[in-house]
Amino acid sequence: MDTFEQSPVQKDDSVAEALEPSPIQEEYAPVIFAQDTVAHVVALDMLSGTEDRENVLRARASGKGVLTAPFRLLKTNRLGVILTFAVYKTDLPSNAIPRERIQATDGYIGGIFDIESLVEKLLQQLASKQTILVNVYDITNQSHPISMYGSNVSDDGLEHVSALNFGDPFRKHEMRCRFKQKPPWPWLAITTSIGILVIALLIGYIFHATLNRIAKVEDDCHKMRELTKRAEAADVAKSQFLATVSHEIRTPMNGVLGMLQMLMGTALDANQQDYVRTAQDSGKALVTLINEVLDQAKIESGKIELEAMPFDLRAIMDEVLALFSGKAHEKGVELAVYVSDAVPEMVIGDPGRFRQIITNLMGNSIKFTKKGHIFLTVHLVEEVMDSMDVETESSSRNTLSGLPVADGSRSWVGFKIFNPEGSSHTPSPSSSDLVNLIVSVEDTGEGIPLEAQPCVFTPFMQVDPSISRKYGGTGIGLSISKCLVGLMNGEIGFVSIPDIGSTFTFTAVFSNGCCNSNDSKPQKQRLKNQSNTMSSTFQGMTALVVDPKPVRAKVSRYQIQRLGIHVELVLDFNQGLSSISNENKAVNMVFVEQEVWDRDSSISALFIYELIQIDQGTKLFLLGNSLSSSRTNTATSGFYTPSVITKPLKASMLSASLQRAMGGNKGNPCNGEHSSLSLRNLLAGRKILIVDDNEVNLIVADAALKKYGADVVCADSGKKAMKLLKPPHKFDACFMDIQMPEMDGFEATRIIRDMESNGHIPILAMTADVIQATYEECQRCGMDGYVSKPFEAEQLYQEVSRFLQPITSVNL
């Protein structure tokens, strides 16, 4: 028992002989050995007591330990129990029956347990900062449990109940434990719970705020979509409004311009002609402004599209020259165009937009150039990449007029196509159907101030507000040009030096009209035949150009070679006479630059004399910038006056001048004379139908065509045109307005084409809205082309000549 008690009980000094003898019974179980602490139990008969006897016999029969009920220990008066085991003589099997166990019993061994000492020992091992109160009960009798340890003071606090097993399955015990003091507040649990609650509230708030934010974003998106729809609707309405208003403004303006053009054909004195010319210029400027505003609106809405039709690029250059030649003569500025021989004769693209870009650039150059020259050049990009020594890179001594210019190569320095990293923009050599052009406009004007150069391509921005008052314009031409260049898969740039000049350069990609074989073959054939008509007359002839300036001489050679004439360049009269005197070749004509002719009149006269002496029938022509000054200077040459050709040179005007000279007539045709004569040959006696719902336009078109000898019939609706053109009819051509009430020109043309069985009458669209009258729209409904209102002699001739053959005998 020493191992179970904190302090041993005092030694028992009782005498065994003083105890009462055991009663007489069948068997006895005296204690023959005990520890010193319980020596007083020696000689006690454990079978003498009823409860002890029952425990001993039960231990012997079961082979297991048997525990007594709690009782007061002698001497200590503390609660204890006795655990008794039977000792057998031999080993018994686990399934031995009680009789076998009783017979094999040799004795008993028992242990006395002091419950209080045992529990206190256990509590010391479990000791903590707080005192634990323990109660041990014998609950064999559930209704009357016996307290074996601890006080019976009840407590409302929490307690822990555990079952105890002392080895006797018959006896049941339990232990109840609790703190002596009330448990402290579980602050960790409280703070943890509060933290979790706060986190949950925060998560809830975030979730709620997120839902509100999502709802707000969705609401904003819905509002944005609504605003976008309104903006798109407003943009469409604006575009429709601009298109309608511009058309409605253009229609009466075209009537005004047409009437002014008719008025110019009447007998007017010099002042009246000046008034009419001024009114015409103002009207054309207004129409140009309307077109630019409409283009800008279409660009902003992203609805501008390019046509794809074959056109003669060199003819476009001639048209631009004709447009600005008058202003160039007034200002004394030399105007010239050079197109490289490597550029194909025919390309496929949008000629109108291409012309618009060049017109904008040339218009700015004419506006700001007071002296010197304006030089338009066209090359292939491959030429520039192979060799940078092209005409646009003129030095100060090698320019068209001799004045210094801005270095044109700096205008394309930022182009991706010239950058190795941007090689993807460059067409491969195998792409023979693509033509990559680089176009430069060089001038010797005022130049652009350095601080204004970054905003050159910004819409409605000008270098200085005074420029608009001094030169006019809206400042959107370059912005439109940049957009159009982008649509042509090109780039645009410039270089400008104040008081020196500017050079604008852009690239554009077209299809090769010579290689591309699609549905536009008839159109290409007509353009090619029109070009061959001019060159066939002079094919095989040789010409000599006397000009000391290489750039200017190349320009003259380019224009003359377009007529099929072989051209040689010489620097002065001496070289010219040497070349003419060569017996191995015949020189049919000599072109002398006016600057060389005016340098020394005696040398000029000697050249004429030597030319007559050689007597090869060589014709002499002067190339002058001003017709009046050329005639004044040539009048001093005495017995022989050379023919004067006024620059800028154009193939058509050059052909007419040479034809007159070769025919023996002297002088030079006035501007527009060639087209007027050609139109008279085409239209005289022709029966033409004009269809337009506007009475003024009918009067203007009627007068314009009758001027060239046409027999004109007018109709004010598409339905009337259908009746007049119902087969059989005697009309040679029809000019059809596009926008008409009840039935527009496109629908009327479709019905007329359906009615045709034998024969095909040429129908040309006639409209003030050149944007809507596109080549594709006209062809889709069966039209053969279109002309803008009012009629221009050059454009009218180009369109009519495609369908009508000239009449050889015309009474002029």
XYZ file of N, CA, C and O in Angstrom, residues 328-403:
304
model
N -1.124 79.905 -112.146
C 0.331 79.925 -112.265
C 0.777 81.026 -113.221
O 1.774 81.727 -112.966
N 0.068 81.229 -114.341
C 0.408 82.303 -115.277
C 0.238 83.662 -114.626
O 1.064 84.569 -114.808
N -0.855 83.822 -113.860
C -1.103 85.110 -113.204
C 0.022 85.469 -112.241
O 0.416 86.638 -112.142
N 0.548 84.493 -111.519
C 1.578 84.749 -110.512
C 2.992 84.640 -111.073
O 3.953 84.918 -110.354
N 3.121 84.222 -112.332
C 4.458 84.075 -112.912
C 5.233 82.909 -112.328
O 6.469 82.934 -112.274
N 4.530 81.863 -111.899
C 5.150 80.687 -111.297
C 5.181 79.572 -112.336
O 4.189 79.330 -113.036
N 6.315 78.912 -112.472
C 6.430 77.813 -113.423
C 5.839 76.556 -112.824
O 6.131 76.166 -111.693
N 5.014 75.875 -113.630
C 4.294 74.684 -113.189
C 4.696 73.521 -114.086
O 4.721 73.654 -115.316
N 5.026 72.367 -113.479
C 5.484 71.241 -114.292
C 5.137 69.929 -113.607
O 4.985 69.860 -112.377
N 5.020 68.876 -114.451
C 4.733 67.522 -113.984
C 5.714 66.569 -114.637
O 6.020 66.699 -115.826
N 6.204 65.613 -113.864
C 7.066 64.567 -114.415
C 6.621 63.231 -113.844
O 6.524 63.061 -112.616
N 6.335 62.265 -114.739
C 5.967 60.910 -114.344
C 7.031 59.970 -114.891
O 7.328 59.988 -116.088
N 7.597 59.162 -114.032
C 8.654 58.245 -114.436
C 8.150 57.265 -115.497
O 6.980 56.857 -115.499
N 9.056 56.885 -116.388
C 8.707 55.904 -117.426
C 8.377 54.540 -116.829
O 7.701 53.725 -117.474
N 8.860 54.266 -115.604
C 8.597 52.969 -114.977
C 7.168 52.850 -114.461
O 6.697 51.741 -114.187
N 6.458 53.978 -114.337
C 5.070 53.942 -113.856
C 4.182 53.398 -114.967
O 4.246 53.874 -116.105
N 3.345 52.391 -114.692
C 2.478 51.824 -115.734
C 1.540 52.873 -116.332
O 1.183 53.860 -115.691
N 1.141 52.632 -117.588
C 0.209 53.542 -118.241
C -1.156 53.519 -117.565
O -1.804 54.552 -117.430
N -1.596 52.333 -117.148
C -2.914 52.182 -116.543
C -2.780 51.596 -115.141
O -2.017 50.653 -114.934
N -3.513 52.161 -114.210
C -3.599 51.606 -112.853
C -5.066 51.521 -112.472
O -5.929 52.176 -113.088
N -5.345 50.704 -111.475
C -6.729 50.526 -111.009
C -6.822 51.065 -109.587
O -6.095 50.631 -108.697
N -7.720 52.012 -109.412
C -7.916 52.638 -108.104
C -9.030 53.655 -108.195
O -9.920 53.568 -109.048
N -8.984 54.628 -107.318
C -9.996 55.690 -107.299
C -9.386 56.953 -107.884
O -8.652 57.680 -107.201
N -9.656 57.256 -109.159
C -9.030 58.434 -109.776
C -9.500 59.738 -109.153
O -8.730 60.693 -109.043
N -10.784 59.780 -108.748
C -11.301 61.016 -108.157
C -10.601 61.376 -106.866
O -10.208 62.525 -106.649
N -10.429 60.388 -105.971
C -9.770 60.658 -104.686
C -8.275 60.913 -104.880
O -7.684 61.724 -104.168
N -7.671 60.192 -105.837
C -6.257 60.440 -106.128
C -6.063 61.863 -106.644
O -5.135 62.573 -106.231
N -6.955 62.284 -107.532
C -6.903 63.660 -108.036
C -7.144 64.660 -106.907
O -6.508 65.720 -106.859
N -8.044 64.309 -105.970
C -8.347 65.216 -104.859
C -7.128 65.452 -103.979
O -6.870 66.580 -103.545
N -6.363 64.393 -103.708
C -5.154 64.557 -102.889
C -4.166 65.494 -103.572
O -3.647 66.439 -102.962
N -3.904 65.230 -104.865
C -2.933 66.060 -105.590
C -3.438 67.486 -105.718
O -2.662 68.446 -105.594
N -4.746 67.642 -105.947
C -5.310 68.991 -106.063
C -5.151 69.766 -104.764
O -4.835 70.963 -104.775
N -5.369 69.102 -103.627
C -5.184 69.785 -102.337
C -3.738 70.238 -102.158
O -3.481 71.372 -101.726
N -2.788 69.357 -102.465
C -1.371 69.711 -102.294
C -0.956 70.803 -103.275
O -0.265 71.766 -102.908
N -1.382 70.677 -104.531
C -1.045 71.697 -105.528
C -1.719 73.026 -105.210
O -1.135 74.100 -105.405
N -2.960 72.953 -104.715
C -3.659 74.187 -104.353
C -2.942 74.958 -103.257
O -2.838 76.189 -103.318
N -2.438 74.243 -102.248
C -1.674 74.912 -101.199
C -0.392 75.522 -101.747
O -0.002 76.628 -101.361
N 0.281 74.807 -102.652
C 1.520 75.332 -103.226
C 1.252 76.579 -104.052
O 1.976 77.580 -103.951
N 0.203 76.544 -104.872
C -0.145 77.730 -105.672
C -0.497 78.904 -104.759
O -0.138 80.055 -105.011
N -1.170 78.589 -103.655
C -1.638 79.645 -102.751
C -0.472 80.389 -102.096
O -0.510 81.617 -101.943
N 0.591 79.663 -101.745
C 1.665 80.261 -100.953
C 2.956 80.489 -101.746
O 3.976 80.828 -101.153
N 2.935 80.296 -103.060
C 4.137 80.486 -103.874
C 3.974 81.725 -104.743
O 3.022 81.820 -105.524
N 4.906 82.668 -104.610
C 4.856 83.921 -105.370
C 5.870 83.947 -106.499
O 5.739 84.741 -107.436
N 6.882 83.122 -106.412
C 7.904 83.093 -107.453
C 8.533 81.699 -107.474
O 8.362 80.907 -106.551
N 9.236 81.432 -108.567
C 9.914 80.146 -108.629
C 9.076 79.121 -109.368
O 8.607 79.358 -110.491
N 8.855 77.972 -108.747
C 8.192 76.877 -109.439
C 7.404 75.995 -108.477
O 7.598 76.043 -107.259
N 6.538 75.177 -109.068
C 5.823 74.097 -108.376
C 6.007 72.862 -109.242
O 5.645 72.852 -110.427
N 6.557 71.816 -108.673
C 6.980 70.649 -109.448
C 6.329 69.402 -108.861
O 6.545 69.062 -107.694
N 5.521 68.724 -109.673
C 4.826 67.500 -109.278
C 5.513 66.307 -109.942
O 5.644 66.256 -111.168
N 5.957 65.350 -109.139
C 6.652 64.171 -109.671
C 5.991 62.900 -109.172
O 5.445 62.849 -108.060
N 6.042 61.856 -110.012
C 5.481 60.543 -109.668
C 6.520 59.482 -110.027
O 7.003 59.437 -111.168
N 6.881 58.647 -109.062
C 7.827 57.557 -109.276
C 7.289 56.292 -108.639
O 6.337 56.326 -107.849
N 7.901 55.194 -108.956
C 7.676 53.956 -108.226
C 8.502 53.975 -106.945
O 9.616 54.501 -106.933
N 7.971 53.393 -105.891
C 8.705 53.324 -104.629
C 10.000 52.543 -104.816
O 11.036 52.883 -104.225
N 9.960 51.519 -105.660
C 11.157 50.717 -105.892
C 12.278 51.558 -106.485
O 13.463 51.320 -106.189
N 11.941 52.546 -107.319
C 12.971 53.424 -107.882
C 13.675 54.209 -106.780
O 14.905 54.345 -106.770
N 12.892 54.726 -105.863
C 13.463 55.525 -104.779
C 14.287 54.641 -103.849
O 15.336 55.054 -103.349
N 13.831 53.414 -103.627
C 14.575 52.514 -102.749
C 15.890 52.079 -103.392
O 16.893 51.916 -102.708
N 15.872 51.902 -104.718
C 17.104 51.502 -105.401
C 18.100 52.649 -105.493
O 19.306 52.454 -105.372
N 17.584 53.838 -105.736
C 18.473 54.989 -105.863
C 17.731 56.222 -105.383
O 16.654 56.544 -105.885
N 18.308 56.899 -104.406
C 17.689 58.103 -103.870
C 17.900 59.323 -104.757
O 17.405 60.400 -104.467
N 18.616 59.167 -105.832
C 18.922 60.291 -106.726
C 17.809 60.417 -107.762
O 17.945 60.054 -108.920
N 16.662 60.945 -107.281
C 15.535 61.168 -108.167
C 15.250 62.652 -108.220
O 15.847 63.450 -107.503
N 14.295 63.007 -109.067
C 14.071 64.429 -109.325
C 13.615 65.211 -108.097
O 13.824 66.413 -108.022
N 12.984 64.549 -107.156
C 12.527 65.271 -105.970
C 13.677 65.662 -105.061
O 13.505 66.474 -104.168
N 14.848 65.126 -105.273
C 16.015 65.456 -104.454
C 16.908 66.424 -105.222
O 18.041 66.142 -105.549
N 16.351 67.576 -105.560
C 17.088 68.539 -106.364
C 17.956 69.405 -105.474
O 17.544 69.849 -104.422
N 19.153 69.643 -105.935
C 20.029 70.559 -105.220
C 19.645 71.985 -105.572
O 18.821 72.239 -106.446
N 20.244 72.962 -104.912
C 19.898 74.368 -105.146
C 20.245 74.809 -106.556
O 19.666 75.755 -107.073
N 21.178 74.131 -107.220
C 21.549 74.490 -108.581
C 20.872 73.606 -109.624
O 21.028 73.843 -110.814
N 20.188 72.611 -109.190
C 19.578 71.681 -110.132
C 18.097 71.514 -109.786
O 17.645 70.459 -109.355
N 17.337 72.604 -109.970
C 15.898 72.593 -109.743
C 15.198 73.103 -110.984
O 15.831 73.535 -111.947
N 13.888 73.038 -110.950
C 13.111 73.443 -112.127
C 13.323 74.905 -112.462
O 13.504 75.277 -113.630
N 13.338 75.772 -111.466
C 13.491 77.208 -111.706
C 14.875 77.728 -111.339
O 15.169 78.897 -111.590
N 15.699 76.897 -110.718
C 17.012 77.341 -110.271
C 17.020 77.848 -108.854
O 18.090 78.093 -108.287
N 15.855 78.036 -108.228
C 15.787 78.492 -106.837
C 15.988 77.309 -105.891
O 15.641 76.170 -106.222
